[in-house]
Every structure is written in C-alpha cells, then in structure tokens.
C-alpha cells in the first residue's frame, strides 16, 4: 500500500515536470499596434480653395490602409519647433489668435483654425482664417504635423 502511494506520487511528480517543460514562455503579442506619421508642409505647398476660402495640403500616406481606417483611431497634432528641445505638440483642431501689423499704430487681428481629415491612403490638413486675411496676400507658414495611429 505504501509503495503504491509512493509510485503514484512519483508518477504525478514526473508528469508535472514533463508538462511544465511543454509550456513555452513566449512574450505575448501586443493587442494593439502604434504607428506614427510625420510630415512637413512647406509654405509654397499650400493650395488655396477660392470657394471654401481655406488653404489645404494633401499628404499621401499608404500606411493608412482600409483596415486601419475602419478599425483604428488616431490623433493629429501640429508640432511647433520640430527637432529642437523646445518642440511641443498641439492637438488638432487648433485655434490661433494672430495679429498682423499694418503700420506702426494699426494692427489687423484674426483667428486661424487648423483642422484635418483622414481617408484611406491620405491625410489632408486645412488652415482657415477669419475675415478676409486672404486679401492681404497671406499664405500659411511652413508647418510640421504629427499623427499617431493605434490599430
């Protein structure tokens, strides 16, 4: 009787050791993936839409597939001082309040909205100014945008 218990106990220990060796401790795959899309818009690349009175820039991004578009989520930011230690991001849509000095004593104040749209294979950013700032011969400056996608 004692030897049967000993044999069963040894058999259980053996099976336990063998089974623990069958388990491979691999790191689990992440449930979500993250991707960054960065692009610059040079001042001369902005296109003006006379009907809607905004500037836009079309950026082709083949990384934004139909699957990512349908099931992913993203944030778009305007990056100030890119590539420096003083760089910082402002998430879009962004509203700016600007001033143009017309003379030493007169200034023109206006608001500016930066916004974007995303589609399969592209990102389009918009700059819309209030009032008639376009009549002043104004064009948006060089801008850097950062998009973070989780899918």
PDB file of N, CA and C in Angstrom, residues 19-66:
ATOM      1  N   UNK A  19       5.085  18.083 -18.065  1.00  0.00           N
ATOM      2  CA  UNK A  19       4.098  19.054 -18.547  1.00  0.00           C
ATOM      3  C   UNK A  19       4.613  20.488 -18.410  1.00  0.00           C
ATOM      4  N   UNK A  20       5.354  20.771 -17.372  1.00  0.00           N
ATOM      5  CA  UNK A  20       5.878  22.135 -17.225  1.00  0.00           C
ATOM      6  C   UNK A  20       6.908  22.440 -18.307  1.00  0.00           C
ATOM      7  N   UNK A  21       7.582  21.421 -18.821  1.00  0.00           N
ATOM      8  CA  UNK A  21       8.529  21.617 -19.912  1.00  0.00           C
ATOM      9  C   UNK A  21       7.847  21.840 -21.239  1.00  0.00           C
ATOM     10  N   UNK A  22       6.585  21.482 -21.369  1.00  0.00           N
ATOM     11  CA  UNK A  22       5.847  21.653 -22.621  1.00  0.00           C
ATOM     12  C   UNK A  22       5.376  23.090 -22.806  1.00  0.00           C
ATOM     13  N   UNK A  23       5.309  23.816 -21.739  1.00  0.00           N
ATOM     14  CA  UNK A  23       4.839  25.204 -21.819  1.00  0.00           C
ATOM     15  C   UNK A  23       5.995  26.103 -22.240  1.00  0.00           C
ATOM     16  N   UNK A  24       5.831  26.816 -23.307  1.00  0.00           N
ATOM     17  CA  UNK A  24       6.855  27.740 -23.792  1.00  0.00           C
ATOM     18  C   UNK A  24       6.462  29.134 -23.330  1.00  0.00           C
ATOM     19  N   UNK A  25       7.326  29.744 -22.593  1.00  0.00           N
ATOM     20  CA  UNK A  25       7.030  31.059 -22.036  1.00  0.00           C
ATOM     21  C   UNK A  25       7.468  32.136 -23.028  1.00  0.00           C
ATOM     22  N   UNK A  26       6.650  32.386 -24.043  1.00  0.00           N
ATOM     23  CA  UNK A  26       6.946  33.397 -25.049  1.00  0.00           C
ATOM     24  C   UNK A  26       6.265  34.704 -24.661  1.00  0.00           C
ATOM     25  N   UNK A  27       6.877  35.819 -24.995  1.00  0.00           N
ATOM     26  CA  UNK A  27       6.193  37.078 -24.709  1.00  0.00           C
ATOM     27  C   UNK A  27       4.907  37.170 -25.521  1.00  0.00           C
ATOM     28  N   UNK A  28       3.880  37.657 -24.906  1.00  0.00           N
ATOM     29  CA  UNK A  28       2.596  37.755 -25.611  1.00  0.00           C
ATOM     30  C   UNK A  28       2.660  38.858 -26.667  1.00  0.00           C
ATOM     31  N   UNK A  29       1.917  38.665 -27.714  1.00  0.00           N
ATOM     32  CA  UNK A  29       1.849  39.663 -28.779  1.00  0.00           C
ATOM     33  C   UNK A  29       0.989  40.825 -28.306  1.00  0.00           C
ATOM     34  N   UNK A  30       1.368  42.046 -28.638  1.00  0.00           N
ATOM     35  CA  UNK A  30       0.528  43.177 -28.218  1.00  0.00           C
ATOM     36  C   UNK A  30      -0.829  43.119 -28.905  1.00  0.00           C
ATOM     37  N   UNK A  31      -1.842  43.533 -28.179  1.00  0.00           N
ATOM     38  CA  UNK A  31      -3.184  43.534 -28.743  1.00  0.00           C
ATOM     39  C   UNK A  31      -3.370  44.700 -29.692  1.00  0.00           C
ATOM     40  N   UNK A  32      -2.608  45.764 -29.492  1.00  0.00           N
ATOM     41  CA  UNK A  32      -2.722  46.948 -30.323  1.00  0.00           C
ATOM     42  C   UNK A  32      -1.354  47.310 -30.874  1.00  0.00           C
ATOM     43  N   UNK A  33      -1.370  47.957 -32.018  1.00  0.00           N
ATOM     44  CA  UNK A  33      -0.137  48.429 -32.634  1.00  0.00           C
ATOM     45  C   UNK A  33      -0.199  49.950 -32.708  1.00  0.00           C
ATOM     46  N   UNK A  34       0.961  50.576 -32.683  1.00  0.00           N
ATOM     47  CA  UNK A  34       1.047  52.032 -32.756  1.00  0.00           C
ATOM     48  C   UNK A  34       1.929  52.412 -33.939  1.00  0.00           C
ATOM     49  N   UNK A  35       1.519  53.446 -34.658  1.00  0.00           N
ATOM     50  CA  UNK A  35       2.286  53.912 -35.800  1.00  0.00           C
ATOM     51  C   UNK A  35       2.270  55.444 -35.783  1.00  0.00           C
ATOM     52  N   UNK A  36       3.387  56.042 -36.122  1.00  0.00           N
ATOM     53  CA  UNK A  36       3.480  57.491 -36.219  1.00  0.00           C
ATOM     54  C   UNK A  36       3.665  57.898 -37.673  1.00  0.00           C
ATOM     55  N   UNK A  37       2.988  58.965 -38.059  1.00  0.00           N
ATOM     56  CA  UNK A  37       3.126  59.542 -39.391  1.00  0.00           C
ATOM     57  C   UNK A  37       3.489  61.008 -39.194  1.00  0.00           C
ATOM     58  N   UNK A  38       4.647  61.403 -39.688  1.00  0.00           N
ATOM     59  CA  UNK A  38       5.104  62.788 -39.587  1.00  0.00           C
ATOM     60  C   UNK A  38       5.301  63.345 -40.983  1.00  0.00           C
ATOM     61  N   UNK A  39       4.904  64.607 -41.173  1.00  0.00           N
ATOM     62  CA  UNK A  39       5.153  65.243 -42.464  1.00  0.00           C
ATOM     63  C   UNK A  39       5.227  66.751 -42.303  1.00  0.00           C
ATOM     64  N   UNK A  40       5.986  67.358 -43.209  1.00  0.00           N
ATOM     65  CA  UNK A  40       6.153  68.811 -43.257  1.00  0.00           C
ATOM     66  C   UNK A  40       5.348  69.369 -44.411  1.00  0.00           C
ATOM     67  N   UNK A  41       4.831  70.574 -44.215  1.00  0.00           N
ATOM     68  CA  UNK A  41       4.148  71.285 -45.287  1.00  0.00           C
ATOM     69  C   UNK A  41       4.928  72.580 -45.538  1.00  0.00           C
ATOM     70  N   UNK A  42       5.655  72.671 -46.651  1.00  0.00           N
ATOM     71  CA  UNK A  42       6.360  73.914 -46.967  1.00  0.00           C
ATOM     72  C   UNK A  42       5.359  75.025 -47.298  1.00  0.00           C
ATOM     73  N   UNK A  43       5.754  76.252 -47.080  1.00  0.00           N
ATOM     74  CA  UNK A  43       4.855  77.384 -47.298  1.00  0.00           C
ATOM     75  C   UNK A  43       4.315  77.420 -48.732  1.00  0.00           C
ATOM     76  N   UNK A  44       5.145  77.075 -49.698  1.00  0.00           N
ATOM     77  CA  UNK A  44       4.700  77.150 -51.096  1.00  0.00           C
ATOM     78  C   UNK A  44       3.854  75.944 -51.525  1.00  0.00           C
ATOM     79  N   UNK A  45       3.619  74.978 -50.620  1.00  0.00           N
ATOM     80  CA  UNK A  45       2.842  73.788 -50.975  1.00  0.00           C
ATOM     81  C   UNK A  45       1.356  73.909 -50.621  1.00  0.00           C
ATOM     82  N   UNK A  46       0.973  74.950 -49.894  1.00  0.00           N
ATOM     83  CA  UNK A  46      -0.431  75.122 -49.528  1.00  0.00           C
ATOM     84  C   UNK A  46      -1.237  75.501 -50.766  1.00  0.00           C
ATOM     85  N   UNK A  47      -2.385  74.841 -50.948  1.00  0.00           N
ATOM     86  CA  UNK A  47      -3.283  75.151 -52.073  1.00  0.00           C
ATOM     87  C   UNK A  47      -4.484  75.922 -51.527  1.00  0.00           C
ATOM     88  N   UNK A  48      -4.829  77.026 -52.188  1.00  0.00           N
ATOM     89  CA  UNK A  48      -5.944  77.849 -51.733  1.00  0.00           C
ATOM     90  C   UNK A  48      -7.215  77.467 -52.483  1.00  0.00           C
ATOM     91  N   UNK A  49      -8.287  77.233 -51.743  1.00  0.00           N
ATOM     92  CA  UNK A  49      -9.594  76.894 -52.304  1.00  0.00           C
ATOM     93  C   UNK A  49     -10.441  78.165 -52.278  1.00  0.00           C
ATOM     94  N   UNK A  50     -10.690  78.765 -53.447  1.00  0.00           N
ATOM     95  CA  UNK A  50     -11.414  80.045 -53.505  1.00  0.00           C
ATOM     96  C   UNK A  50     -12.876  79.893 -53.107  1.00  0.00           C
ATOM     97  N   UNK A  51     -13.458  78.734 -53.327  1.00  0.00           N
ATOM     98  CA  UNK A  51     -14.859  78.544 -52.971  1.00  0.00           C
ATOM     99  C   UNK A  51     -15.047  78.450 -51.456  1.00  0.00           C
ATOM    100  N   UNK A  52     -14.202  77.662 -50.800  1.00  0.00           N
ATOM    101  CA  UNK A  52     -14.326  77.460 -49.353  1.00  0.00           C
ATOM    102  C   UNK A  52     -13.475  78.422 -48.531  1.00  0.00           C
ATOM    103  N   UNK A  53     -12.593  79.152 -49.192  1.00  0.00           N
ATOM    104  CA  UNK A  53     -11.725  80.144 -48.553  1.00  0.00           C
ATOM    105  C   UNK A  53     -10.833  79.525 -47.475  1.00  0.00           C
ATOM    106  N   UNK A  54     -10.177  78.433 -47.837  1.00  0.00           N
ATOM    107  CA  UNK A  54      -9.211  77.823 -46.943  1.00  0.00           C
ATOM    108  C   UNK A  54      -8.006  77.352 -47.733  1.00  0.00           C
ATOM    109  N   UNK A  55      -6.926  77.140 -47.014  1.00  0.00           N
ATOM    110  CA  UNK A  55      -5.731  76.525 -47.577  1.00  0.00           C
ATOM    111  C   UNK A  55      -5.736  75.066 -47.162  1.00  0.00           C
ATOM    112  N   UNK A  56      -5.235  74.194 -48.038  1.00  0.00           N
ATOM    113  CA  UNK A  56      -5.156  72.780 -47.682  1.00  0.00           C
ATOM    114  C   UNK A  56      -3.884  72.176 -48.253  1.00  0.00           C
ATOM    115  N   UNK A  57      -3.520  71.052 -47.675  1.00  0.00           N
ATOM    116  CA  UNK A  57      -2.377  70.282 -48.149  1.00  0.00           C
ATOM    117  C   UNK A  57      -2.763  68.810 -48.101  1.00  0.00           C
ATOM    118  N   UNK A  58      -2.556  68.109 -49.193  1.00  0.00           N
ATOM    119  CA  UNK A  58      -2.883  66.691 -49.328  1.00  0.00           C
ATOM    120  C   UNK A  58      -1.605  65.886 -49.167  1.00  0.00           C
ATOM    121  N   UNK A  59      -1.583  65.002 -48.167  1.00  0.00           N
ATOM    122  CA  UNK A  59      -0.413  64.168 -47.914  1.00  0.00           C
ATOM    123  C   UNK A  59      -0.795  62.708 -48.149  1.00  0.00           C
ATOM    124  N   UNK A  60      -0.127  62.057 -49.113  1.00  0.00           N
ATOM    125  CA  UNK A  60      -0.384  60.638 -49.371  1.00  0.00           C
ATOM    126  C   UNK A  60       0.318  59.800 -48.313  1.00  0.00           C
ATOM    127  N   UNK A  61      -0.449  58.905 -47.690  1.00  0.00           N
ATOM    128  CA  UNK A  61       0.098  58.032 -46.665  1.00  0.00           C
ATOM    129  C   UNK A  61      -0.402  56.609 -46.898  1.00  0.00           C
ATOM    130  N   UNK A  62       0.360  55.791 -47.635  1.00  0.00           N
ATOM    131  CA  UNK A  62      -0.080  54.423 -47.901  1.00  0.00           C
ATOM    132  C   UNK A  62      -0.195  53.576 -46.636  1.00  0.00           C
ATOM    133  N   UNK A  63       0.363  54.067 -45.519  1.00  0.00           N
ATOM    134  CA  UNK A  63       0.254  53.338 -44.257  1.00  0.00           C
ATOM    135  C   UNK A  63      -1.183  53.292 -43.750  1.00  0.00           C
ATOM    136  N   UNK A  64      -2.009  54.236 -44.175  1.00  0.00           N
ATOM    137  CA  UNK A  64      -3.398  54.262 -43.720  1.00  0.00           C
ATOM    138  C   UNK A  64      -4.207  53.371 -44.670  1.00  0.00           C
ATOM    139  N   UNK A  65      -4.277  52.111 -44.311  1.00  0.00           N
ATOM    140  CA  UNK A  65      -4.989  51.134 -45.125  1.00  0.00           C
ATOM    141  C   UNK A  65      -6.485  51.166 -44.792  1.00  0.00           C
ATOM    142  N   UNK A  66      -7.272  50.456 -45.584  1.00  0.00           N
ATOM    143  CA  UNK A  66      -8.718  50.384 -45.324  1.00  0.00           C
ATOM    144  C   UNK A  66      -8.985  49.785 -43.944  1.00  0.00           C
TER     145      UNK A  66
END
